[in-house]
Short mmCIF file of C-alpha atoms in Angstrom, two decimals:
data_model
loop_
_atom_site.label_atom_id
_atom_site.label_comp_id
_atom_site.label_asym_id
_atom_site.label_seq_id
_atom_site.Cartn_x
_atom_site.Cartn_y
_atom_site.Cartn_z
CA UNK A 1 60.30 -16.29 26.31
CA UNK A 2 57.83 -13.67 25.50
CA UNK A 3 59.19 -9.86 26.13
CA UNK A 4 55.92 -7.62 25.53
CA UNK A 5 53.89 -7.40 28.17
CA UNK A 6 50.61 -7.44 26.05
CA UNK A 7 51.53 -11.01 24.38
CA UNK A 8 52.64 -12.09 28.02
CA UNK A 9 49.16 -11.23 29.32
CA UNK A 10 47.03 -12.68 26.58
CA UNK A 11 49.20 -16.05 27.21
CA UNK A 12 48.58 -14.82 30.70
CA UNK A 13 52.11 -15.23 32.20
CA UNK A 14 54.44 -13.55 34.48
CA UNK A 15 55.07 -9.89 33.47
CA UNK A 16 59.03 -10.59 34.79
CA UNK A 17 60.05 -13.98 33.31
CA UNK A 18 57.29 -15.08 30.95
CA UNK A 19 57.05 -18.33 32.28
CA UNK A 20 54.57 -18.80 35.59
CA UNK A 21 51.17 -18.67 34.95
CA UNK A 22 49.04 -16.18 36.77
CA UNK A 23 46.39 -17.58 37.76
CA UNK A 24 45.76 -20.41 40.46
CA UNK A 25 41.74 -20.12 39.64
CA UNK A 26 39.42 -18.30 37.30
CA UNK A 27 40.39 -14.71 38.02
CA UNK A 28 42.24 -15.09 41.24
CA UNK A 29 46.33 -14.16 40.91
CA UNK A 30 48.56 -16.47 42.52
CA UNK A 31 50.63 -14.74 45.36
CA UNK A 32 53.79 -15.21 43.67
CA UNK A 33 55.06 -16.24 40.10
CA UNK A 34 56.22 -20.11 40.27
CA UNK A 35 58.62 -19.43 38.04
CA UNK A 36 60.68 -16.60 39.40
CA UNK A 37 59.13 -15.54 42.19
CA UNK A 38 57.66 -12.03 41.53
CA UNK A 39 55.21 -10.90 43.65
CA UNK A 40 51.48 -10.54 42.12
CA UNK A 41 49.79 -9.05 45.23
CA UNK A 42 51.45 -5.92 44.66
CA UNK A 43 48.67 -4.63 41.24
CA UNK A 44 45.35 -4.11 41.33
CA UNK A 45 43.59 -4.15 37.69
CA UNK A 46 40.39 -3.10 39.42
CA UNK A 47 37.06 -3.02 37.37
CA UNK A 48 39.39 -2.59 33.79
CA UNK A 49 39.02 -5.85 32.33
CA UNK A 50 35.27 -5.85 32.65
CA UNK A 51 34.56 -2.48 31.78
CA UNK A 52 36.78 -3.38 28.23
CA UNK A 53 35.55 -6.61 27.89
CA UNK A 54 31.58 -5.72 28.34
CA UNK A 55 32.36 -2.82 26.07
CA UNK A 56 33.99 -4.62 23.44
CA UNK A 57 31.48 -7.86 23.66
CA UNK A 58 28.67 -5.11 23.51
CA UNK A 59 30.19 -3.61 20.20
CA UNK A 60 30.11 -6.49 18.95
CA UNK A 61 26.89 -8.23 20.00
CA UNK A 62 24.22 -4.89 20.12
CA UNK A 63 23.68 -5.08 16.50
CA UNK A 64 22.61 -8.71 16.31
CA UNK A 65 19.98 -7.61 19.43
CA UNK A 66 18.60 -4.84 17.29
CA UNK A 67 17.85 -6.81 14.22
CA UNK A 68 16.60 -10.17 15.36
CA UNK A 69 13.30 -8.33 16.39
CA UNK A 70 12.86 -7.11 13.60
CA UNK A 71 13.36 -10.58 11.36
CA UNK A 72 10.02 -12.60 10.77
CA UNK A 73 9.84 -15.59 12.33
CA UNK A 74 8.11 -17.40 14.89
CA UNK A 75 8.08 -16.19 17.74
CA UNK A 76 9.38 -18.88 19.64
CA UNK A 77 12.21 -19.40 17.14
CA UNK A 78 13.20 -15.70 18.06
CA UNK A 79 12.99 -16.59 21.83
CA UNK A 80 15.51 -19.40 20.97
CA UNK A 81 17.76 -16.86 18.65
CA UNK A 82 18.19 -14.54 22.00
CA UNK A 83 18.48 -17.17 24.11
CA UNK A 84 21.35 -18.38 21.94
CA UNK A 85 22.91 -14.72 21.52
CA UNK A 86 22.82 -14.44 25.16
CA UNK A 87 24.82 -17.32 26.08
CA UNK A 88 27.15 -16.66 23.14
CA UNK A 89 27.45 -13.27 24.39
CA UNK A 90 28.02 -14.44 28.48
CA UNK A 91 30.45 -16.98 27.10
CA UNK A 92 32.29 -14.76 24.87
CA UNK A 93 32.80 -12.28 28.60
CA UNK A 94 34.00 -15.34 30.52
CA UNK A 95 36.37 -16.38 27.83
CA UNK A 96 37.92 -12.89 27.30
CA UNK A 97 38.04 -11.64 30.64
CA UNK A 98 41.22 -13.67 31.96
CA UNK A 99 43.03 -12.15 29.03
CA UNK A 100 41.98 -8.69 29.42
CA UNK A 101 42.96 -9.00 33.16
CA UNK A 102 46.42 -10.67 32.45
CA UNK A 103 47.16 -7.63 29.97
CA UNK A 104 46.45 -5.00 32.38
CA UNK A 105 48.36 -6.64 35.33
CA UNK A 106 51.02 -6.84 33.08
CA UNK A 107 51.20 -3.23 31.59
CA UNK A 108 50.77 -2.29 35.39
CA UNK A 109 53.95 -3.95 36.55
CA UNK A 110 55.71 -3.60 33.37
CA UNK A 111 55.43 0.44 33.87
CA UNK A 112 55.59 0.44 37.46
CA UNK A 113 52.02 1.90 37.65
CA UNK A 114 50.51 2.50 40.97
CA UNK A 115 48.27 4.96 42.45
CA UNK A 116 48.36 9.01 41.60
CA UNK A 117 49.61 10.21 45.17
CA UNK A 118 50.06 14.27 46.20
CA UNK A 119 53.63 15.28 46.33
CA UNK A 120 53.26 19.04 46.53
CA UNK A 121 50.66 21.67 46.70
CA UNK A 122 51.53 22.67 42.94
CA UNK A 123 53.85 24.92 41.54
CA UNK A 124 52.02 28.86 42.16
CA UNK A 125 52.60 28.27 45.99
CA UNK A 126 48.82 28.32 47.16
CA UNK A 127 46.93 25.23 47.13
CA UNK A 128 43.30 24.46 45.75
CA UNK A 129 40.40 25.43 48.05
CA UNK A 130 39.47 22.44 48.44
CA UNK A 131 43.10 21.09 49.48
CA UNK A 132 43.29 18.82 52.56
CA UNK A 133 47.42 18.36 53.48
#
């Protein structure tokens, strides 16, 4: 049994028990954990895992799009080398984005994250000009 919540979503597992996986399909949460139960419809990871996983695979992969231009070859052989970075590249996305996705859901719940709400005005007893409540 796994207790961080970063190694349980990289093994993508429940953030309560470990155990249930939690995913039914690429990318798609199960309702529930089948393991214990927990509810997965209650977090949202939003567009997080693909704006870190396009940023990372972009670190990564820019250079390599940069110099192979700039290599002599023939030019059909450098057609083939981006063709081949590409899908290296796509496949490197599709492979980390489950994990990415797994870890956020899993910090989310594991910290009880949810969305900023207003509770008060603030604390100088006039509210912004803009304030709508």
């Amino acid at each position: 049994m796994i207790n961080d919540p970063i190694k349980r979503g990289i093994k993508q597992r429940c953030p309560n028990c470990g155990e249930g996986r939690l995913f039914g399909r690429y990318l798609v949460f199960r309702d529930e954990c089948e393991a214990c139960g927990q509810d997965f419809r209650s977090a949202d990871t939003a567009d997080g895992p693909a704006f870190f996983v396009g940023f990372l695979v972009m670190i990564v992969f820019a250079p390599f799009y940069f110099i192979l231009p700039m290599v002599e070859m023939a030019l059909w052989l450098k057609i083939l080398g981006f063709v081949v970075l590409l899908s290296a590249m796509v496949g490197t996305a599709l492979a980390l984005l489950p994990m990415f996705k797994g870890v956020l859901f899993n910090l989310q719940l594991s910290n009880k994250a949810e969305e900023a709400q207003w509770e008060s005005t603030g604390k100088h007893g006039k509210p912004p000009h803009n304030w709508k409540g």
